[in-house]
Structure formats: C-alpha cells, structure tokens
mmCIF file of C-alpha atoms in Angstrom:
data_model
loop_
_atom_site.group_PDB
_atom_site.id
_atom_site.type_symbol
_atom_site.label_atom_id
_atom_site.label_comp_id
_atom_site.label_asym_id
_atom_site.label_seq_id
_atom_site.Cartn_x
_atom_site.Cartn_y
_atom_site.Cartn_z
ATOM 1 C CA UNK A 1 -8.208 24.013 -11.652
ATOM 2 C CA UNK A 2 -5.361 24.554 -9.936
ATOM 3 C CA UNK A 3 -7.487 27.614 -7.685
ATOM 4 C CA UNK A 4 -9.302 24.878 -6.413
ATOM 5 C CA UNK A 5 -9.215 25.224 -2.372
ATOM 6 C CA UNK A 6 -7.844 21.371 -2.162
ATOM 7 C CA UNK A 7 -4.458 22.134 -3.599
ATOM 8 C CA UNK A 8 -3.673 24.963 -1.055
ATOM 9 C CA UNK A 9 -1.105 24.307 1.148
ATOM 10 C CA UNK A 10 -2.215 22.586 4.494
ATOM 11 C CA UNK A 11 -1.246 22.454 8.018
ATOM 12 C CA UNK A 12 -0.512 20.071 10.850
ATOM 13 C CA UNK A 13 -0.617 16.883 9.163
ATOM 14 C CA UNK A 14 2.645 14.893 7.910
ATOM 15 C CA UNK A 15 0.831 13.622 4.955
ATOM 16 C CA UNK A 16 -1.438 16.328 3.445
ATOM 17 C CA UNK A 17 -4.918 15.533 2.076
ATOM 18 C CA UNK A 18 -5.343 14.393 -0.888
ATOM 19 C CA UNK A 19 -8.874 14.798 -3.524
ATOM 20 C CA UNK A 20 -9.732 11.913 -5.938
ATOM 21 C CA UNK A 21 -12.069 12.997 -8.530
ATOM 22 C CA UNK A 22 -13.774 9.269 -9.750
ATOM 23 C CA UNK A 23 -14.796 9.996 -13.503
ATOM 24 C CA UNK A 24 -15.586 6.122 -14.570
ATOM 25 C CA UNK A 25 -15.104 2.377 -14.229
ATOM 26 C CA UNK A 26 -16.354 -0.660 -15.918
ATOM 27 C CA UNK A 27 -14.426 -4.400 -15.757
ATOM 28 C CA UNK A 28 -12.228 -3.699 -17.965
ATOM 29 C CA UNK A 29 -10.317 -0.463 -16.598
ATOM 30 C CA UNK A 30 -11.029 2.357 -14.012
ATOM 31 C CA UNK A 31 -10.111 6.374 -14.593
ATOM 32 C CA UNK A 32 -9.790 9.298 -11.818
ATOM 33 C CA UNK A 33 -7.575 12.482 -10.900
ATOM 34 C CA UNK A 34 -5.757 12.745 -7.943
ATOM 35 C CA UNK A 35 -5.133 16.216 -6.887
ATOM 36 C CA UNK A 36 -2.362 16.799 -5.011
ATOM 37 C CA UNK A 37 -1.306 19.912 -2.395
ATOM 38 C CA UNK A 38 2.104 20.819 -2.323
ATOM 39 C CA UNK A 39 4.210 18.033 -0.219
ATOM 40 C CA UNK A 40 0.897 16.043 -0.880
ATOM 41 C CA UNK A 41 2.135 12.128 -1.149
ATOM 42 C CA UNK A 42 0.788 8.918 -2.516
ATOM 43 C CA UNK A 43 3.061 6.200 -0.880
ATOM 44 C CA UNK A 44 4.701 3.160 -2.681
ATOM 45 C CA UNK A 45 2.282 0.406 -3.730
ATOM 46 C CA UNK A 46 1.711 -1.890 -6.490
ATOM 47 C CA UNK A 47 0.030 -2.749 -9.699
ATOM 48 C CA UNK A 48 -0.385 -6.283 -9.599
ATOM 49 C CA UNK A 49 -1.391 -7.801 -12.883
ATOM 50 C CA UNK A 50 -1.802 -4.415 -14.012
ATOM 51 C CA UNK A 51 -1.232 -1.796 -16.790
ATOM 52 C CA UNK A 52 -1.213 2.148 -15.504
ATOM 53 C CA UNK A 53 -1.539 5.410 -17.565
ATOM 54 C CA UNK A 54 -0.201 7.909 -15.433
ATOM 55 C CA UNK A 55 -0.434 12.124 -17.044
ATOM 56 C CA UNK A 56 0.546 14.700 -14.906
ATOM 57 C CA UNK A 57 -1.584 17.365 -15.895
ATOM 58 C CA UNK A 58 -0.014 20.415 -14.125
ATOM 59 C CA UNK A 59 2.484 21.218 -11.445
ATOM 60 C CA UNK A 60 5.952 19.298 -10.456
ATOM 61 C CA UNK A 61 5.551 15.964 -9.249
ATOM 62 C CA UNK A 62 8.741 13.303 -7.793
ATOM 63 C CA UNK A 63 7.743 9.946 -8.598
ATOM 64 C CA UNK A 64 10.249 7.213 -7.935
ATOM 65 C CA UNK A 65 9.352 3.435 -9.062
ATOM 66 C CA UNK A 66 10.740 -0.158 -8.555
ATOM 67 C CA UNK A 67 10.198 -3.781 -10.579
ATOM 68 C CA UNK A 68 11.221 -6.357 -8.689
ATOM 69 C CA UNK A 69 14.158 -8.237 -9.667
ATOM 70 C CA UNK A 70 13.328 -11.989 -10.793
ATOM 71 C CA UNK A 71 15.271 -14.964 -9.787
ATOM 72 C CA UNK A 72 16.727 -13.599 -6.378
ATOM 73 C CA UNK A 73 15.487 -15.087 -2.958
ATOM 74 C CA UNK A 74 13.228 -12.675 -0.604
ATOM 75 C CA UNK A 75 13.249 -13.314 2.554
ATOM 76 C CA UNK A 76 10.744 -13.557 5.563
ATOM 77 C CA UNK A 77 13.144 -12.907 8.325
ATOM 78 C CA UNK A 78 15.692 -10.819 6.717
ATOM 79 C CA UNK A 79 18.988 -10.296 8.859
ATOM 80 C CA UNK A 80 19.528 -5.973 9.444
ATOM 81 C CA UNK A 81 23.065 -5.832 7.849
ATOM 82 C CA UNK A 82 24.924 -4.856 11.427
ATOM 83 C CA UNK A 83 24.526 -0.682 11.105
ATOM 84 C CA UNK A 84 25.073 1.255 15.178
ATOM 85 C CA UNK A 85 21.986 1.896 16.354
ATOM 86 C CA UNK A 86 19.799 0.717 14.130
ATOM 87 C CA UNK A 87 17.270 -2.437 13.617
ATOM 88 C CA UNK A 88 15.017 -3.735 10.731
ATOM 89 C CA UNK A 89 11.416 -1.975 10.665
ATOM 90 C CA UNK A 90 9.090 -3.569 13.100
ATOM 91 C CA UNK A 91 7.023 -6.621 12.243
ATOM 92 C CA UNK A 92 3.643 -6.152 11.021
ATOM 93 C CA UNK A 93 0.822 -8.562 11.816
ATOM 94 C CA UNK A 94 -1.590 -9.095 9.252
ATOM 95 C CA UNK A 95 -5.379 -9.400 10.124
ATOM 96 C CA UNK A 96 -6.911 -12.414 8.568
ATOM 97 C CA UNK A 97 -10.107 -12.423 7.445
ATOM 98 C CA UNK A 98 -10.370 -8.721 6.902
ATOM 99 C CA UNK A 99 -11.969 -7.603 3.119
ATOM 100 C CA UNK A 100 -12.185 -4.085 1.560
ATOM 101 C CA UNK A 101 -15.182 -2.236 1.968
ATOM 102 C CA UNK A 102 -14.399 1.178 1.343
ATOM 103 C CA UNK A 103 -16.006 3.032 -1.403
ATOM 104 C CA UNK A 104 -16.033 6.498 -1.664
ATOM 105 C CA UNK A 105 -19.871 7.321 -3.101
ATOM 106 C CA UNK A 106 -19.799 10.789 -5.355
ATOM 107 C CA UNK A 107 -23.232 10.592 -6.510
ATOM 108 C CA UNK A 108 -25.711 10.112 -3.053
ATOM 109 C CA UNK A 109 -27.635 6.733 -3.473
ATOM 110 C CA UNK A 110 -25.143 5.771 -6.392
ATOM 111 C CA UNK A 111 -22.029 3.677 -4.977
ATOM 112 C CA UNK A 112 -18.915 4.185 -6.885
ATOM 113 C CA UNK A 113 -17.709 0.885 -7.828
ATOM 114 C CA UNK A 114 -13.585 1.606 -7.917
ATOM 115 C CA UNK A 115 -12.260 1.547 -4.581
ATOM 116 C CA UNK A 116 -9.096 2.662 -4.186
ATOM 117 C CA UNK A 117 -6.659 0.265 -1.870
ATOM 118 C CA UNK A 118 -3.687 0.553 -1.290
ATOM 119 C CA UNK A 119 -3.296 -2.666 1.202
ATOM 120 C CA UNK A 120 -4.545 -6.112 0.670
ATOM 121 C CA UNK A 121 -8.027 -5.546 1.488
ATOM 122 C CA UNK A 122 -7.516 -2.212 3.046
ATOM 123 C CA UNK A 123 -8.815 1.473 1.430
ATOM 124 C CA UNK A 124 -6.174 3.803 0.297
ATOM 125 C CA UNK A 125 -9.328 6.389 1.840
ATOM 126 C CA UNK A 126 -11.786 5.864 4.436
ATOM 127 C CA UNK A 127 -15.326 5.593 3.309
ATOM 128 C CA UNK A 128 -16.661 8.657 1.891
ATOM 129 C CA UNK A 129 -19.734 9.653 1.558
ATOM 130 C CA UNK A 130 -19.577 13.284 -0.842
ATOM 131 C CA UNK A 131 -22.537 16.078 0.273
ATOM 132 C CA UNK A 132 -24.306 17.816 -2.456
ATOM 133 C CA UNK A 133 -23.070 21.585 -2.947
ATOM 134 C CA UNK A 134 -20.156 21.051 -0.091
ATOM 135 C CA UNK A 135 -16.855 21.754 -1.538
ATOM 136 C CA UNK A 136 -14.880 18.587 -0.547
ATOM 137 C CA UNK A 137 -12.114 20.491 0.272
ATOM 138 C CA UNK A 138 -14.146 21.849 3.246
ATOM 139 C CA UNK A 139 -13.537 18.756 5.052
ATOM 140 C CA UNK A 140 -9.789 19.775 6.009
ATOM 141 C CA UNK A 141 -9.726 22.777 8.216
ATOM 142 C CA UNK A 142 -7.235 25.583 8.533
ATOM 143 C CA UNK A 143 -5.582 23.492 11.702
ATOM 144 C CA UNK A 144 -5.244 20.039 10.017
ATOM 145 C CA UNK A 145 -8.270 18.440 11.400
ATOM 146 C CA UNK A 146 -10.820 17.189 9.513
ATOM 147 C CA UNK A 147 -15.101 17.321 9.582
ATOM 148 C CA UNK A 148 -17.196 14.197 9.942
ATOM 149 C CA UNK A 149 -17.204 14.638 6.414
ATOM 150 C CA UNK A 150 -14.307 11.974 5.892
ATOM 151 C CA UNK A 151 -13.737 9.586 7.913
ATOM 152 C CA UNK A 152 -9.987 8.324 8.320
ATOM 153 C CA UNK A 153 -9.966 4.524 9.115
ATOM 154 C CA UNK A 154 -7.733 3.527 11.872
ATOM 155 C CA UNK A 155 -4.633 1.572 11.447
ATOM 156 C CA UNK A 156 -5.566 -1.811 12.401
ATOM 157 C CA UNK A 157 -2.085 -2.940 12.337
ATOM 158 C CA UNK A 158 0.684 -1.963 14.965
ATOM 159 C CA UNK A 159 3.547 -0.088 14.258
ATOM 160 C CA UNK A 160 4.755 0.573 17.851
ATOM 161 C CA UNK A 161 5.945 -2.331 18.880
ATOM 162 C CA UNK A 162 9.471 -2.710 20.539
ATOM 163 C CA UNK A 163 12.084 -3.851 17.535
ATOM 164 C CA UNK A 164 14.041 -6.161 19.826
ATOM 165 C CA UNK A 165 10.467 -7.973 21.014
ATOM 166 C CA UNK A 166 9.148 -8.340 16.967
ATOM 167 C CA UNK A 167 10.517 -10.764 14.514
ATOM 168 C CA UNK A 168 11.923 -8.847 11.452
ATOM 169 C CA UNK A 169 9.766 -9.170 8.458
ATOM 170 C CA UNK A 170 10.342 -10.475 5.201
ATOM 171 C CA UNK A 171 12.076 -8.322 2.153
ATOM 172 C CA UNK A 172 12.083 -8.744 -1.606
ATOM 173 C CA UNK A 173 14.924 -7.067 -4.157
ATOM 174 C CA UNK A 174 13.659 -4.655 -6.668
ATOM 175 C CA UNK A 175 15.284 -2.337 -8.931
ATOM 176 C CA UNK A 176 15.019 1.631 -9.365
ATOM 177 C CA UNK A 177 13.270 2.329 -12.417
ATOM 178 C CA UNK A 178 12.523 6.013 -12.078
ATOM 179 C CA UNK A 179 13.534 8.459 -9.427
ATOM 180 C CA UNK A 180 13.251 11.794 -10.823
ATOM 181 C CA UNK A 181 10.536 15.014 -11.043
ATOM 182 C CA UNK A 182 8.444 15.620 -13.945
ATOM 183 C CA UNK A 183 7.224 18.835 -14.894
ATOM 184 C CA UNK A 184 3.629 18.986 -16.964
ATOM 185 C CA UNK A 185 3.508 19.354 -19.665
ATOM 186 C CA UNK A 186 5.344 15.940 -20.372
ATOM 187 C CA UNK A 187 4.842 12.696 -21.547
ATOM 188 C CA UNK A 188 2.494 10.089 -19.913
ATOM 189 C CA UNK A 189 4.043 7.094 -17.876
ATOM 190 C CA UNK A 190 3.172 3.710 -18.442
ATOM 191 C CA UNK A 191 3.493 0.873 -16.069
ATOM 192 C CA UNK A 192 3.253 -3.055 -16.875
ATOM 193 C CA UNK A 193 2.868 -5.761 -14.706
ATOM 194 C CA UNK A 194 6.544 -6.553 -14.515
ATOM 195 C CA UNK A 195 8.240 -3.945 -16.010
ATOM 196 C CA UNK A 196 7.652 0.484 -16.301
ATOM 197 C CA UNK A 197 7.793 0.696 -12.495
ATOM 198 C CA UNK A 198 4.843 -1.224 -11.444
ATOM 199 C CA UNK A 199 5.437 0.183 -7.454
ATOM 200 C CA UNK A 200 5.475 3.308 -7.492
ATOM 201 C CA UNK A 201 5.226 6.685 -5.484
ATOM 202 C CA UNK A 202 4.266 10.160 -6.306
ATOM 203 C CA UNK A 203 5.686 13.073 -4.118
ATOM 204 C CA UNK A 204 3.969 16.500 -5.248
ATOM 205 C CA UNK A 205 6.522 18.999 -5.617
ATOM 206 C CA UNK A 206 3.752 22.039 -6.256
ATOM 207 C CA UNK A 207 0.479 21.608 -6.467
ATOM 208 C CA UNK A 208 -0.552 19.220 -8.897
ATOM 209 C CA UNK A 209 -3.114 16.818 -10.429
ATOM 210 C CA UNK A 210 -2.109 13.758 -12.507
ATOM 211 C CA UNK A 211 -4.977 11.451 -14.148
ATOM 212 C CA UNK A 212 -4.830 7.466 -13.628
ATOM 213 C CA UNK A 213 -5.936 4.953 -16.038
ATOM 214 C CA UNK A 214 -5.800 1.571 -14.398
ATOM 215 C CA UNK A 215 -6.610 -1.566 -16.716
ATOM 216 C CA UNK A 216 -7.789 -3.750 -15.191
ATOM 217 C CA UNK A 217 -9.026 -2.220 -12.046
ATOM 218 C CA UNK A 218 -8.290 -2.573 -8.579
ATOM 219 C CA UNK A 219 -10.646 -6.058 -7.579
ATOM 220 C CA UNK A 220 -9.985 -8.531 -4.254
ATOM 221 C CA UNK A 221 -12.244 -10.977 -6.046
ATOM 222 C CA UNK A 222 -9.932 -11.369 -8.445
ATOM 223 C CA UNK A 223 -6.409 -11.119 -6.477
ATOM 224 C CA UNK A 224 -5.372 -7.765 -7.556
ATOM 225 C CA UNK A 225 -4.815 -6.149 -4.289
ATOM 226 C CA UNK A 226 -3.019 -3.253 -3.618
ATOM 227 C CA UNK A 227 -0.252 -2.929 -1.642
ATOM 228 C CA UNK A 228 2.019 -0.700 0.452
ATOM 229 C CA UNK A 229 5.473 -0.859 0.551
ATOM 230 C CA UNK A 230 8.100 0.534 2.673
ATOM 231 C CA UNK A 231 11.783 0.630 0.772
ATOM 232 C CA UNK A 232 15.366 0.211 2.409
ATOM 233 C CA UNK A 233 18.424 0.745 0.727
ATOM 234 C CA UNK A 234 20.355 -2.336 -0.420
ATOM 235 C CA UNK A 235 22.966 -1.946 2.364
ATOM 236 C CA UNK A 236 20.598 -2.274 5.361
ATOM 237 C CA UNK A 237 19.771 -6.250 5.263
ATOM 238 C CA UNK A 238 21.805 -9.354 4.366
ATOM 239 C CA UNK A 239 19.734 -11.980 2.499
ATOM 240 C CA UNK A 240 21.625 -15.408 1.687
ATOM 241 C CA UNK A 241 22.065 -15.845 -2.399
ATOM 242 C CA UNK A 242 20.962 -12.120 -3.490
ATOM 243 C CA UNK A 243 24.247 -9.725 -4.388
ATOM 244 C CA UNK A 244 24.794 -6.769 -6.611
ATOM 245 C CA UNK A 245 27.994 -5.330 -8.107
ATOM 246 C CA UNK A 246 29.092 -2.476 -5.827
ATOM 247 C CA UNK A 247 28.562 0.157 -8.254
ATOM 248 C CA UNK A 248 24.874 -1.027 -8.910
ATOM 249 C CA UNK A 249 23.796 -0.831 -5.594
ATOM 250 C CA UNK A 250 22.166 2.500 -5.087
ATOM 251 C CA UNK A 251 19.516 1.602 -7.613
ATOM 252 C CA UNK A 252 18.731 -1.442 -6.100
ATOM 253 C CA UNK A 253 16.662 -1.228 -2.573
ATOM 254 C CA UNK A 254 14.688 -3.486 -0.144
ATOM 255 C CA UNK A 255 10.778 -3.767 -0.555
ATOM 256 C CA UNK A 256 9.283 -4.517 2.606
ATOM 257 C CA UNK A 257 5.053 -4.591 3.047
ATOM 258 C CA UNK A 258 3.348 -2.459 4.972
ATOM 259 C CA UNK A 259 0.570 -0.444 6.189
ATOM 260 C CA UNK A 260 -1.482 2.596 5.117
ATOM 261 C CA UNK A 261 -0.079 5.373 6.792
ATOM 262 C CA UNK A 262 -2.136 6.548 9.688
ATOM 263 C CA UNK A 263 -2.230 10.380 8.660
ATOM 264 C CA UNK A 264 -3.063 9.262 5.144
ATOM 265 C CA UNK A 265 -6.290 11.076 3.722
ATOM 266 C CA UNK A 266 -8.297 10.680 0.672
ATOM 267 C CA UNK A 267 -10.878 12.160 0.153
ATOM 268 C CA UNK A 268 -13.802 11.682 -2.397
ATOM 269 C CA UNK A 269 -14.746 14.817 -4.948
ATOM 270 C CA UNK A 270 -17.014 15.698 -7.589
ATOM 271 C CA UNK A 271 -16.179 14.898 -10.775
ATOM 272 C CA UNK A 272 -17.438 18.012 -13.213
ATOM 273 C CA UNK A 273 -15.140 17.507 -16.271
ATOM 274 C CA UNK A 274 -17.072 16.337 -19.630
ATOM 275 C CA UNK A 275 -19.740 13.544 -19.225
ATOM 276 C CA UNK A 276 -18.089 9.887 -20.149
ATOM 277 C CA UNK A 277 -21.150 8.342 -22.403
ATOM 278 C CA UNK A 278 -20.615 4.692 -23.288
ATOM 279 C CA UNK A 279 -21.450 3.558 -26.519
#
C-alpha cells in the first residue's frame, strides 16, 4: 500500500493532499483510512460526544492532543498577554445559517453517508465525486494543482483582516495529553469524550496511513460537529481566574476556533480492502 501514487511526496502546496478511503458507516459508528504523504497534516479538531479508535498502520506519524481543562473560565475577548510585536489571531466571523453538505460519493449513484467535517457545518474535503478506473491520486499534479476532479471549497471565513481593526476572539484552557511520534507497528489510541485527547492532530512524519473508528459518527442533526482549532501557548493571553503553576505551563495551551485551512485537500478514494457484510 504504501506504493500507492497518493503517498508520494508532493509539491507546491503547504498542506499536502490527503486520500480518505470510506470503508463503512451505519448510526452507530463510521470507519475509513486516511493516507497520508510525507508532511501530509490533519489539523486540530474535536470529537465531541465521541469515542475514536485511531491505528496507525504504517509509517511515522506526530500526533499531539488536548482535553480541555474543566472548571476554568474561557474567554470571548481574551487579552494578548503584552509580547513586542505581536497580537492575538484575527477574529473570525461565523456564517449563520450555513449546514454541511459535503459528501464525498465513492460508488457513482451511491452517496456516502459519513461526511467528514472538520468545522461546524463545514467539510474537512470539498465534495467529491470519485471516477470509475481513475486513480484518485491523479487529481494532484506534479506542480501542486489539482484536476476538476476535486473540488477545494473556498474559505468562507476571513482570515486577512487587520489585527488592530478585529476584536480578539474567545480562548478556552486545555491540557497536553500527547505530543509525541508513533511508529507502526504500535498500539491503537483511544479518545473519549472528555478525556484520551479528544482534539487532536496528526502530522505525518513518512508516509503513512492510520484507520479511524469514530462511534458515534460525525452528524449536525445531532450536535456533533466538528471543529478546528488553532492552539497558543499558555503565555500568549491573560484570562481573569485561569492560572497554572509555572512549571506546568508548557503542557497547558490556548484553544482558539477556527477555520479549515484554505490549502487543505481531501480527497475521496476507492475503498478495495475486504468487503464489510452486515449481519
């Protein structure tokens, strides 16, 4: 598998493309592969109300994880902590009204029922639609660019505004639960809803594929969103009432939501590992 042209190295993009291979879903828990290039990322986002299987099933992968940490005030105009030069990230305006209608459809005329988001309402992917006999893989070129094949979705949510014209957004305290590379073969990770590292993000190291077993699924209907974070170390903002011991600090860090990243790509693969067969 890992021959496969999607975990070659790629070219001028700052986050490489990524394959998900769907294999099933049903209400009570989705299952897929992501397969990573080398320096291929899945940024930090949530779990909520969720339990995750994670296996790495070859290569080196980082993965570094939070919890949040209960009974300490968040803020939703958190004070930058005074460092030369520098300013809380920019404000981001959320786009009411706006639902998730991404899917990513492996089998033509069959619509795959997990969508992957990674954003309240947002895909993790743009809409994919999978050809028969075309390698997905084809879809990024040799220069970075990609076919009409997939289809990135736009950030609908500016990033580019001036710091000093945008009110700083809110932050929440959560603690470092993992920040370290694992190596297949090695034990599978588990995340719970409040505890295992339920935000997480996988950095691939080498190439590398790891399997995801999410229970329950993904579902807006039901208020399990997913969402992107951006993290700050505990340093960078002042929030009235939250406080560490000095030498607990660096595992402690700022969880601020955000966007999908605009050179973020997913894209949608065939699945041709054994047949799942429900009983």
């Amino acid at each position: 598998m890992p021959e496969q042209p999607y975990f070659r190295r790629q070219a001028g993009r700052k986050y490489p493309a990524i394959t998900y291979q769907h294999i099933f879903e049903c209400e009570k828990f989705s299952m897929g592969i992501f397969c990573l290039p080398p320096s291929g990322v899945i940024p930090l986002h949530n779990h909520p109300g969720m339990t995750v299987f994670s296996k790495l099933l070859f290569g080196t992968m980082h993965i570094k994880s939070y919890d949040w940490v209960v009974d300490v005030p968040s803020d939703t105009s958190a004070d930058a902590a005074g460092v030369p030069g520098k300013t809380s990230a920019v404000a981001v305006d959320a786009i009411p009204g706006e639902t998730s209608a991404a899917a990513v459809d492996i089998i033509p005329g069959k619509p795959l029922a997990a969508m992957v988001d990674v954003i309240p309402g947002k895909p993790l992917a743009a809409a994919v639609d999978a050809v028969p006999d075309k390698n997905s893989a084809d879809v990024v070129n040799d220069n970075g660019n990609t076919s009409a094949d997939a289809v990135d979705v736009p950030s609908k949510m500016s990033t580019d505004a001036n710091p000093s014209e945008t009110k700083k957004p809110g932050v929440r305290l959560a603690k470092v639960k993992a920040d370290s590379d694992l190596t297949a073969p090695c034990n599978t990770s588990i995340l719970y809803p409040a505890d295992g590292g339920n935000m997480h993000c996988f950095t691939a190291v080498t190439a590398c594929a790891v399997l995801d077993v999410l229970g329950p699924p993904y579902s807006d209907s039901e208020g399990r969103h997913c969402t992107y974070y951006q993290d700050f170390p505990f340093a960078n903002f002042s929030v009235d009432g939250a406080s560490v011991p000095e030498e607990e600090k660096e595992g402690h860090a700022w969880l601020q939501e955000g966007e999908k990243p605009k050179d973020l790509l997913v894209i949608g693969s065939f699945y041709i590992g054994p047949e799942i067969v429900e009983n």
